[in-house]
Coordinates of C-alpha atoms and ligand atoms in Angstrom, one line a residue:
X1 CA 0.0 0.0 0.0
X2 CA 1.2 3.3 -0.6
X3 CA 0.9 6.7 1.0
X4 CA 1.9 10.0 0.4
X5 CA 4.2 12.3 2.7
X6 CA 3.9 15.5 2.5
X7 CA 6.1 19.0 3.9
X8 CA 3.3 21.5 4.2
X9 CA 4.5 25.3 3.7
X10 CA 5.4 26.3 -0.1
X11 CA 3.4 28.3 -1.8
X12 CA 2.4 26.6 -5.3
X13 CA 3.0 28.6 -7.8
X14 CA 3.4 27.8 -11.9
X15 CA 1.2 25.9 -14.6
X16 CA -0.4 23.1 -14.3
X17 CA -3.2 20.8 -17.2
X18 CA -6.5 19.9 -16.8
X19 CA -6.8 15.8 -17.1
X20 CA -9.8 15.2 -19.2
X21 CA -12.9 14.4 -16.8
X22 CA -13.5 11.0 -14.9
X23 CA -17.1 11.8 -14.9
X24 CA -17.4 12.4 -18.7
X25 CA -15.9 9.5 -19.6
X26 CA -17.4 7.1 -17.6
X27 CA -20.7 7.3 -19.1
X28 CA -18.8 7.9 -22.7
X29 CA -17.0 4.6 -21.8
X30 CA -20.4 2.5 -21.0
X31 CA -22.0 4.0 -23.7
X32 CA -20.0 2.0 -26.5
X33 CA -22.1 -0.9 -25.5
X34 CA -24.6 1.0 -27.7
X35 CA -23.1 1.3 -30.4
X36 CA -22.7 -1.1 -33.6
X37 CA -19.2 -0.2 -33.8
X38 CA -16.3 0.8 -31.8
X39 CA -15.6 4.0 -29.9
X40 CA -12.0 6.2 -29.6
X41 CA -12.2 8.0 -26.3
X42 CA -9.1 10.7 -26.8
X43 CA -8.5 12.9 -23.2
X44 CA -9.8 10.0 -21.1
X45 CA -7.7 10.6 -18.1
X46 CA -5.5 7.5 -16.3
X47 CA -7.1 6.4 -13.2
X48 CA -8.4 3.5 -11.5
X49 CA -12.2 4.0 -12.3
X50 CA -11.2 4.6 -15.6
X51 CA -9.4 0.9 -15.8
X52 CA -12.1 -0.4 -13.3
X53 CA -14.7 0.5 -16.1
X54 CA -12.6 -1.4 -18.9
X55 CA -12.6 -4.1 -16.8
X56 CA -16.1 -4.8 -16.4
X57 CA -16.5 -3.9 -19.8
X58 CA -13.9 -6.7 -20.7
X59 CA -16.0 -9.6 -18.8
X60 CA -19.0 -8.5 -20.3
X61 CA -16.9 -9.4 -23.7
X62 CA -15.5 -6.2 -24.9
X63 CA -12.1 -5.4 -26.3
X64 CA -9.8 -2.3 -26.1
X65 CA -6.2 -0.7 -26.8
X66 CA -4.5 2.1 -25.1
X67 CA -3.3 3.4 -28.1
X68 CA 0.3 5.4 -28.4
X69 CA -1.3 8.9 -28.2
X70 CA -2.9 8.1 -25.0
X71 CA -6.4 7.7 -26.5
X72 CA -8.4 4.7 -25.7
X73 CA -9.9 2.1 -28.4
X74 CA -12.9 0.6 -27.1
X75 CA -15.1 -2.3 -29.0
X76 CA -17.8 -2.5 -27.1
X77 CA -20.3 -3.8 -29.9
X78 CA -21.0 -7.5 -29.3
X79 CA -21.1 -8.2 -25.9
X80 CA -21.7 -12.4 -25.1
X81 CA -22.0 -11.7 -21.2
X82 CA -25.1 -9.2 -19.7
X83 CA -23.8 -9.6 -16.1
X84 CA -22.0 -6.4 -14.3
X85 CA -20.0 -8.6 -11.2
X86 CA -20.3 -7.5 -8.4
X87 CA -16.5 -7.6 -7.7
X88 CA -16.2 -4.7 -10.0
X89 CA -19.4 -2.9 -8.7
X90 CA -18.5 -2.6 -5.5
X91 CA -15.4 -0.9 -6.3
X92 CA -16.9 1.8 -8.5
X93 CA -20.6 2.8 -7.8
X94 CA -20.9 4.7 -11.7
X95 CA -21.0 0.6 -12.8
X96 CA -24.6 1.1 -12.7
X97 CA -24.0 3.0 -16.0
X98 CA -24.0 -0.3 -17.5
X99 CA -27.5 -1.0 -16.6
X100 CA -29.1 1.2 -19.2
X101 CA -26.9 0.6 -22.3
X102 CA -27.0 -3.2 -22.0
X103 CA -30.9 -3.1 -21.7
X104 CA -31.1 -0.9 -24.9
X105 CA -29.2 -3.0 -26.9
X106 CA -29.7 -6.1 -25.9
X107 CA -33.1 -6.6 -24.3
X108 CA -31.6 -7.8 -20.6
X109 CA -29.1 -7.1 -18.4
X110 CA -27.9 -8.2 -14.5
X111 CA -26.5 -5.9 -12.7
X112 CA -24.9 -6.2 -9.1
X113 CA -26.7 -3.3 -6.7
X114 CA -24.1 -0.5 -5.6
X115 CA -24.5 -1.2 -1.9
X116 CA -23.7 1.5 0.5
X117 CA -20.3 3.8 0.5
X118 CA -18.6 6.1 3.3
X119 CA -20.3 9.2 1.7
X120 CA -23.9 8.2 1.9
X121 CA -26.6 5.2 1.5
X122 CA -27.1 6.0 -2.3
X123 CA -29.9 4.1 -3.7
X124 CA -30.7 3.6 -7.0
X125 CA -34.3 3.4 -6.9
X126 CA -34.7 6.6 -9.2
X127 CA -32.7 4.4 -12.3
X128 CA -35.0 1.7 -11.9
X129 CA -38.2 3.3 -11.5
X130 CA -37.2 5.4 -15.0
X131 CA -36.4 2.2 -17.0
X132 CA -40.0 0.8 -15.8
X133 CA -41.1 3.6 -17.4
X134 CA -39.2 2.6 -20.3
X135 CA -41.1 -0.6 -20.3
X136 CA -38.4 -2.4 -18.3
X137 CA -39.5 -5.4 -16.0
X138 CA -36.9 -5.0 -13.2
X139 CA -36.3 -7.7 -10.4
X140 CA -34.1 -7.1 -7.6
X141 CA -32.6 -10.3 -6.0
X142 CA -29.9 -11.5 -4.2
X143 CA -28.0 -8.3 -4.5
X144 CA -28.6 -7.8 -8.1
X145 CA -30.6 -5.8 -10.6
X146 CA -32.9 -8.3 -13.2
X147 CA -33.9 -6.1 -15.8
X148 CA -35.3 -7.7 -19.1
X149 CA -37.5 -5.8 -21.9
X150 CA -38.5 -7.1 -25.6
X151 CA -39.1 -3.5 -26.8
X152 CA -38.2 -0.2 -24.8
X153 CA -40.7 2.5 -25.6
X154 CA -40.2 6.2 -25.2
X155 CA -42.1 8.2 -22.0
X156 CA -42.2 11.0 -20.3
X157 CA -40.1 10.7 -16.9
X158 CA -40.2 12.8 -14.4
X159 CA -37.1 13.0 -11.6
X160 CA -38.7 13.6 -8.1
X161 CA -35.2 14.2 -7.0
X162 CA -32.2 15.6 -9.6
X163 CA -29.8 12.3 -10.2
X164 CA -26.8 13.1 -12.6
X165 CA -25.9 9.1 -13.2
X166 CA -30.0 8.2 -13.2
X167 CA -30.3 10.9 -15.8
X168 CA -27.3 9.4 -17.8
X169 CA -28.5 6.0 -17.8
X170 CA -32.3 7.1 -19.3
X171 CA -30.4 9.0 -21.6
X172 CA -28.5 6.0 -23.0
X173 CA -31.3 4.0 -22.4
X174 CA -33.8 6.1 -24.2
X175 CA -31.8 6.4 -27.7
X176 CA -32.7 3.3 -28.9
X177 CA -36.1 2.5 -27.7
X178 CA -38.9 3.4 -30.1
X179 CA -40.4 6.7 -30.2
X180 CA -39.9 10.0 -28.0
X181 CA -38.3 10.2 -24.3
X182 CA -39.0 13.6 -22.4
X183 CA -36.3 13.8 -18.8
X184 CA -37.9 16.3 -16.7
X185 CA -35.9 17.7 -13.9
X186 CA -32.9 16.8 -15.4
X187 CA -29.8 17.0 -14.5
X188 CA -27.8 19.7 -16.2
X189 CA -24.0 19.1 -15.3
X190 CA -21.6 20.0 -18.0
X191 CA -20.7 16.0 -17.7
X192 CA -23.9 14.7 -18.9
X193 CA -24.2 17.4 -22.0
X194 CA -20.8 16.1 -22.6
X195 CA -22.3 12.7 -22.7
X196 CA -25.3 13.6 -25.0
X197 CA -23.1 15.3 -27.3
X198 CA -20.7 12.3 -27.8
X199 CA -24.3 10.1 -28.0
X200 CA -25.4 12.6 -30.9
X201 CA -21.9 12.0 -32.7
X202 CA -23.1 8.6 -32.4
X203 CA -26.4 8.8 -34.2
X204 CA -28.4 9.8 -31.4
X205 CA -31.4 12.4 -31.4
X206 CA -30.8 14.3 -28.1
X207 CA -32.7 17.9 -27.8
X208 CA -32.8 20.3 -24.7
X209 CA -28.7 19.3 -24.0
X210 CA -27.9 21.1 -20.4
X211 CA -31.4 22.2 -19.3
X212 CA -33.6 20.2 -17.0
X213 CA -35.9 19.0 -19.7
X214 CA -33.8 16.6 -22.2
X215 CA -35.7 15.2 -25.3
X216 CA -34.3 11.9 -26.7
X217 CA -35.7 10.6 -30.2
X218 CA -35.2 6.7 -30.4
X219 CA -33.5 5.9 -33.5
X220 CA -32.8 2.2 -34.8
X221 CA -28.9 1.9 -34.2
X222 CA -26.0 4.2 -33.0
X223 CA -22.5 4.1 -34.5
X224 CA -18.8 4.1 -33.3
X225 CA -17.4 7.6 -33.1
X226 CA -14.0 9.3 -32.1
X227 CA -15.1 11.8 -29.1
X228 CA -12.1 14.2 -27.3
X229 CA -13.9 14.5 -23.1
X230 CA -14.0 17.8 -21.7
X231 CA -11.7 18.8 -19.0
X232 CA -12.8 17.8 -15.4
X233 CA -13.6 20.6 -13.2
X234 CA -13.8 18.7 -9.8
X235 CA -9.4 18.5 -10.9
X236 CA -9.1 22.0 -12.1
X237 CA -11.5 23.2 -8.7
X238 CA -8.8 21.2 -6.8
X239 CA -6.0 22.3 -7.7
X240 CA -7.2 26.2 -7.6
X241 CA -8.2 25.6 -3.9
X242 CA -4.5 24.3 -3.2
X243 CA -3.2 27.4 -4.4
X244 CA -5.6 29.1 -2.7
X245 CA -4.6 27.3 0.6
X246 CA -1.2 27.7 0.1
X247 CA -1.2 31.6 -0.7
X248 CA -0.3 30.8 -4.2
X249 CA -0.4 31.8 -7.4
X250 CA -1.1 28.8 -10.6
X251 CA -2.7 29.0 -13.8
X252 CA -4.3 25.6 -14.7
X253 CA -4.4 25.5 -18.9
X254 CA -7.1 23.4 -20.9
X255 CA -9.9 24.1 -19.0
X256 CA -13.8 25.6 -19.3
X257 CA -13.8 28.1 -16.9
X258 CA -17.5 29.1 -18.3
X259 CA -18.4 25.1 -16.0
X260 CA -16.9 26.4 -13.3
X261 CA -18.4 29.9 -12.5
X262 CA -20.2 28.8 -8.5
X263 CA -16.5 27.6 -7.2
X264 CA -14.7 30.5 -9.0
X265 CA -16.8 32.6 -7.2
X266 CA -16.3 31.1 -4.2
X267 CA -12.7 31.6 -4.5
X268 CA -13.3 35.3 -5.2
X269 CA -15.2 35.4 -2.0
X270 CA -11.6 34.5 -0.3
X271 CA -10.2 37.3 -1.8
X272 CA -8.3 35.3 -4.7
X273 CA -7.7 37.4 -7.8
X274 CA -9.5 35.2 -10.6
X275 CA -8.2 35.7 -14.4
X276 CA -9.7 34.0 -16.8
X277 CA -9.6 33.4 -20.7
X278 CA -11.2 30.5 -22.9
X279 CA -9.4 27.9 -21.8
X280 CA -7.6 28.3 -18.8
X281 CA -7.9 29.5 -15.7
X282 CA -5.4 32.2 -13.1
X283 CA -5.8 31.9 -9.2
X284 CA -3.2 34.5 -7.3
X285 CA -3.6 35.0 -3.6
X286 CA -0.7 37.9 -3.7
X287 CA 0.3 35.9 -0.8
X288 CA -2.7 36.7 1.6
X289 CA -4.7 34.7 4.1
X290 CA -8.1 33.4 2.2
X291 CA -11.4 35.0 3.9
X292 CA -13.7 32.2 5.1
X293 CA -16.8 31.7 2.6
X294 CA -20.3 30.5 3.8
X295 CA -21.2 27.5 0.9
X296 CA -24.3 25.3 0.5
X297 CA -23.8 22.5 -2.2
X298 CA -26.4 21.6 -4.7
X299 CA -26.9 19.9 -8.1
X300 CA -25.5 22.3 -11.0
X301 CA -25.2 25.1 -11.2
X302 CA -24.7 25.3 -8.0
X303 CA -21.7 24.7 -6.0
X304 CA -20.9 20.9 -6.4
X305 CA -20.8 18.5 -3.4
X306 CA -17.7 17.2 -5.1
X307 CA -15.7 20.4 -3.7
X308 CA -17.4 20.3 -0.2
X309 CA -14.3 18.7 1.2
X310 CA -11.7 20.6 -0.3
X311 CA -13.7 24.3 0.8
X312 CA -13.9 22.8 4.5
X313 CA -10.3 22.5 4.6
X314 CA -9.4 25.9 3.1
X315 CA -12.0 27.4 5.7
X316 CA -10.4 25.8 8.0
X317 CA -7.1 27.9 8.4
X318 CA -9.3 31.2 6.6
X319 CA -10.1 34.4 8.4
X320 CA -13.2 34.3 10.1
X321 CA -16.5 32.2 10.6
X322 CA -18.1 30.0 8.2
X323 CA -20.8 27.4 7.8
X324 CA -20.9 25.0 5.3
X325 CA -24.3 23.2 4.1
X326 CA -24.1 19.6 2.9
X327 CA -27.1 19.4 0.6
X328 CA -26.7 16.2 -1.8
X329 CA -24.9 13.7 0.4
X330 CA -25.7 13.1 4.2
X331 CA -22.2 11.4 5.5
X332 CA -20.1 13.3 3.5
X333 CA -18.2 14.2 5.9
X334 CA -15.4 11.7 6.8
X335 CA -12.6 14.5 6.6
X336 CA -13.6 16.4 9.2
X337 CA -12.5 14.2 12.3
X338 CA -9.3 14.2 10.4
X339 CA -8.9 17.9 9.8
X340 CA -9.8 18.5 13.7
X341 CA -6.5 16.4 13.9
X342 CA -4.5 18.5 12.6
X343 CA -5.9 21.8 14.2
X344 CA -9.0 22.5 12.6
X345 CA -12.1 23.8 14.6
X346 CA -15.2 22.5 13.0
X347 CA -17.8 21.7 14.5
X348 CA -20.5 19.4 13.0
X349 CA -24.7 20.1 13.2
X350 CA -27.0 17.7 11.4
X351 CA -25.6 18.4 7.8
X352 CA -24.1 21.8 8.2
X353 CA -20.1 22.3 9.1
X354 CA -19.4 25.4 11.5
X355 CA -16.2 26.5 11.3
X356 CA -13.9 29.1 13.0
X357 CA -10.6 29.5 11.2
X358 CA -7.3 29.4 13.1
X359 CA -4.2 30.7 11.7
X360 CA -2.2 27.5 11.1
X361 CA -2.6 23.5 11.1
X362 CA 0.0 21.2 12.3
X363 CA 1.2 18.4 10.0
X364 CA -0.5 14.4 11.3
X365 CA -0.6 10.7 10.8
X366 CA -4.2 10.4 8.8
X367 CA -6.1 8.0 6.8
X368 CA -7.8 8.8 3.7
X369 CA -11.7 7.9 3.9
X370 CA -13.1 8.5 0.2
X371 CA -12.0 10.2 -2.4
X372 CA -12.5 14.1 -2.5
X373 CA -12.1 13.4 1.6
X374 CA -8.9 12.7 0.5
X375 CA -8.0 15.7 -1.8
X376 CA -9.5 18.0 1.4
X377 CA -6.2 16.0 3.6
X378 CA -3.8 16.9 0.6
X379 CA -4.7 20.3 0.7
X380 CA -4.7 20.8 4.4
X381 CA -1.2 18.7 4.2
X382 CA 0.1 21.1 1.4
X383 CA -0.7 24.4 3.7
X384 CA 0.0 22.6 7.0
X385 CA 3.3 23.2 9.4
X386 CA 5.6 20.1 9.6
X387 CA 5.0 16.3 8.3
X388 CA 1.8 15.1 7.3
X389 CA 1.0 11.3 6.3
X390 CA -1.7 10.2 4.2
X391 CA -2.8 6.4 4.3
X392 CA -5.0 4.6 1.6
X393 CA -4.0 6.8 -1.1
X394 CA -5.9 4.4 -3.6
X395 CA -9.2 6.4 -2.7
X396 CA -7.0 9.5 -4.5
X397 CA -6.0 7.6 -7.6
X398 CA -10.0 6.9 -8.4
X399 CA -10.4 10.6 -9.5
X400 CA -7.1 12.1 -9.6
X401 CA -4.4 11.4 -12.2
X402 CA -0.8 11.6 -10.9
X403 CA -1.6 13.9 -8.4
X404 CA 1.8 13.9 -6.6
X405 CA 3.4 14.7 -10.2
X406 CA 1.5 17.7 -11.0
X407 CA 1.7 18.7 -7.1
X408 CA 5.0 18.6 -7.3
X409 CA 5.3 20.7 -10.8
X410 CA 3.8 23.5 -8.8
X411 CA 6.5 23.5 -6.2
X412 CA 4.7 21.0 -3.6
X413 CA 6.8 18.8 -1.6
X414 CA 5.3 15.6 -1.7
X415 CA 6.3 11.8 -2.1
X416 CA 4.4 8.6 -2.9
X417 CA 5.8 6.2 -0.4
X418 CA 5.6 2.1 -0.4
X419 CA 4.4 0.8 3.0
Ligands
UD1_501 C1 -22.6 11.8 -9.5 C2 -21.1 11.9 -9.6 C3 -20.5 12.2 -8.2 C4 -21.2 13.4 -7.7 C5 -22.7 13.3 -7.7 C6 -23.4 14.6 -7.3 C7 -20.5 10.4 -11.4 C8 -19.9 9.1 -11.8 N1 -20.6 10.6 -10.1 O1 -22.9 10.7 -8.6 O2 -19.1 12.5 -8.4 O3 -20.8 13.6 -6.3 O4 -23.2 13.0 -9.0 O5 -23.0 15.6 -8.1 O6 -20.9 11.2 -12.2 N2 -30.3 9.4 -5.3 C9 -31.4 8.6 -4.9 N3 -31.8 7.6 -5.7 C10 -31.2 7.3 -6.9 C11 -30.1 8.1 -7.3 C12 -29.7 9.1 -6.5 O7 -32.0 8.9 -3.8 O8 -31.6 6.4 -7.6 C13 -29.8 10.5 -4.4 C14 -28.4 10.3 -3.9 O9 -28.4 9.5 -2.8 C15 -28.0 11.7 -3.6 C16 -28.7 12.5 -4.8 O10 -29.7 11.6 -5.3 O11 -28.5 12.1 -2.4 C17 -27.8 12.8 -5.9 O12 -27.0 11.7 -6.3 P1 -26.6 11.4 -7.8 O13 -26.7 12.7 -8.6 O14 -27.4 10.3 -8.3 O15 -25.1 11.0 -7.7 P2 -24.4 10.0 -8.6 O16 -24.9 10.1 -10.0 O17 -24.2 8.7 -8.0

């Protein structure tokens, strides 16, 4: 097992890339079981969801390359087994991604249930009540999903509760059954237009891409395609904060600052100087303590749950008093115990962290929980004084490709260590 050590205390300062999103190309990647031919994935970025993802799709009887130029070759067309293990499920919850695609194409699928993880319950009971709608018979038994239909036929679904990967898998399931699919209450993150796009490359017939009312057309078969993902913002947000933290100044490059606009300003709340152009984003702190910022998460455009941990650390050592409001998951909030180790005053109410900052946190032995729980121990490690010690770095490597490396690139004192 590995871990990462890091001296907390440099300001990070220089350029760093967006990695193409881990969100985004998920759902790209279980969409190729739709199509009649095979898919090219180019900006896919290198992580262990990523290869999690081509492993299921491998044991359903799919092949792929990792071609030269990074880009990934996925045949996806004839699959010979409809079962997602749950071996691979429980590692990665997105597998039930699978569930809609398979059904489409093929008329049946199996489909271990998620189960729990450290961030929440999260059911799936707003997937499967969609595909009924579909036409779907679904039959949940010993831990897994039976779904079967001759014929799925379009409807008009309405989401009594905003799901990004439940909206995702009616969108893939809906462009190939027969006739016209309304979504209401959508979800509207940048990740699942990016999806619909790459599904309209495909042949697909998506309207109303990135409001909360998405229109899919059935049509008879989709083809192979050659899609480039868009950057991942959850990174990009990341990294910004660790600047942030540190009293730096960084310019992430290849990025869509227009997806980012609730954390951005966020960060100007702290009193970051924000420059933007196109495609790339400029964070300078001029060397000053942040100002603590009050946040409430919520489905997009609002600020994303998936920066709830990294916020709470850079609150943590801000000036002032701050709450934050955790709207979208109810246990998300394994790093605070850890943060309070190292100095931090939190205090935790229902779903809402209080927080007064203090000047400084001290460097600690801690153990990563879940994966942006982690990035929130990096950054706190990255601004802390001495040694901190991260443990169960794998939750890291799920979203976050070679973090250490482009840490490191911005002046970062950090190791990967064997156990
Ligand atoms: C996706 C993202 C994840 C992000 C989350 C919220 C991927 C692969 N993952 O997760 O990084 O944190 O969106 O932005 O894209 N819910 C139900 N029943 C369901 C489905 C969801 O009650 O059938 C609830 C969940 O428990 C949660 C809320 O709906 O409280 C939103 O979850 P959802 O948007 O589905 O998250 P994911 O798609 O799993």
């Amino acid at each position: 097992m590995y871990k990462l050590v890091i001296q907390g205390g440099t300001p990070l300062r220089g350029n760093v890339k967006a990695s193409g999103s881990k969100n985004s190309s998920l759902p790209i990647l279980f969409s190729s079981i739709l199509a009649d031919s095979p898919i090219t994935l180019q900006n896919a970025p290198q992580l262990s969801d990523i290869s999690t993802t081509l492993k299921l799709l491998m044991s359903m009887g799919a092949e792929f390359i990792l071609e030269s130029d990074s880009s990934l070759y996925v045949d996806a067309s004839k699959l010979d087994n409809l079962v997602a293990d749950y071996n691979l499920v429980k590692t990665m919850r997105a597998a039930i991604l699978a569930l809609g695609p398979m059904l489409a194409k093929y008329g049946k699928a199996k489909v271990s249930l998620p189960g729990g993880c450290a961030i929440g319950t999260r059911p799936v009971d707003l997937h499967l009540k969609a595909l009924k709608e579909l036409g779907a018979t679904i039959e949940v038994k010993n831990g897994y999903i039976y779904a079967e239909a001759e014929n799925l036929v379009g409807a008009d679904i309405y989401f009594d509760q905003i799901s990004v990967t439940a909206t995702e898998n009616v969108i893939m399931a809906a462009t190939l059954a027969q006739g016209t699919t309304t979504i209401n209450n959508a979800a509207q993150e940048p990740e699942v237009s990016d999806l619909s796009h790459c599904l309209n490359k495909m042949g697909a017939k998506i309207s109303g891409i990135g409001t909360s009312v998405i229109v899919i057309e059935g049509v008879k078969k989709l083809n192979g395609v050659q899609y480039s993902v868009c950057s991942d913002r959850i990174e990009v947000a990341t990294y910004l904060v660790a600047a942030a933290i540190t009293g730096g100044s960084i310019t992430v490059k290849g990025t869509n600052p227009k997806a980012m606009r609730s954390v951005l300003g966020k960060l100007i709340e702290t009193g970051a100087d924000i420059k933007t152009d196109s495609q790339s984003i400029t964070l300078n702190m001029n060397g000053k303590r942040a100002k603590a910022v009050n946040i409430k998460t919520g489905t997009y455009p609002n600020f994303p749950t998936d920066m709830q941990a990294q916020f709470t650390a850079l609150n943590a050592i801000a000036e002032g008093h701050s709450s934050i409001t955790e709207n979208i998951f109810e246990n998300r909030f394994m790093h605070i115990p850890e943060l309070m180790r190292m100095g931090a005053n939190l205090t935790l109410e229902g779903n809402t962290v209080f927080c007064k900052g203090v000047k400084s946190l001290t460097g600690a032995h801690l153990i990563a929980t879940d994966l942006r729980a982690s990035a929130s121990l990096v950054l706190a490690g990255l601004a802390a004084k001495g040694t901190t010690t991260i443990e169960r770095v794998y939750h890291l490597d799920r979203g976050y490709e070679t973090i250490e490396e482009k840490l490191k690139l911005l002046g970062a004192n950090i190791e990967r260590v064997q156990d």
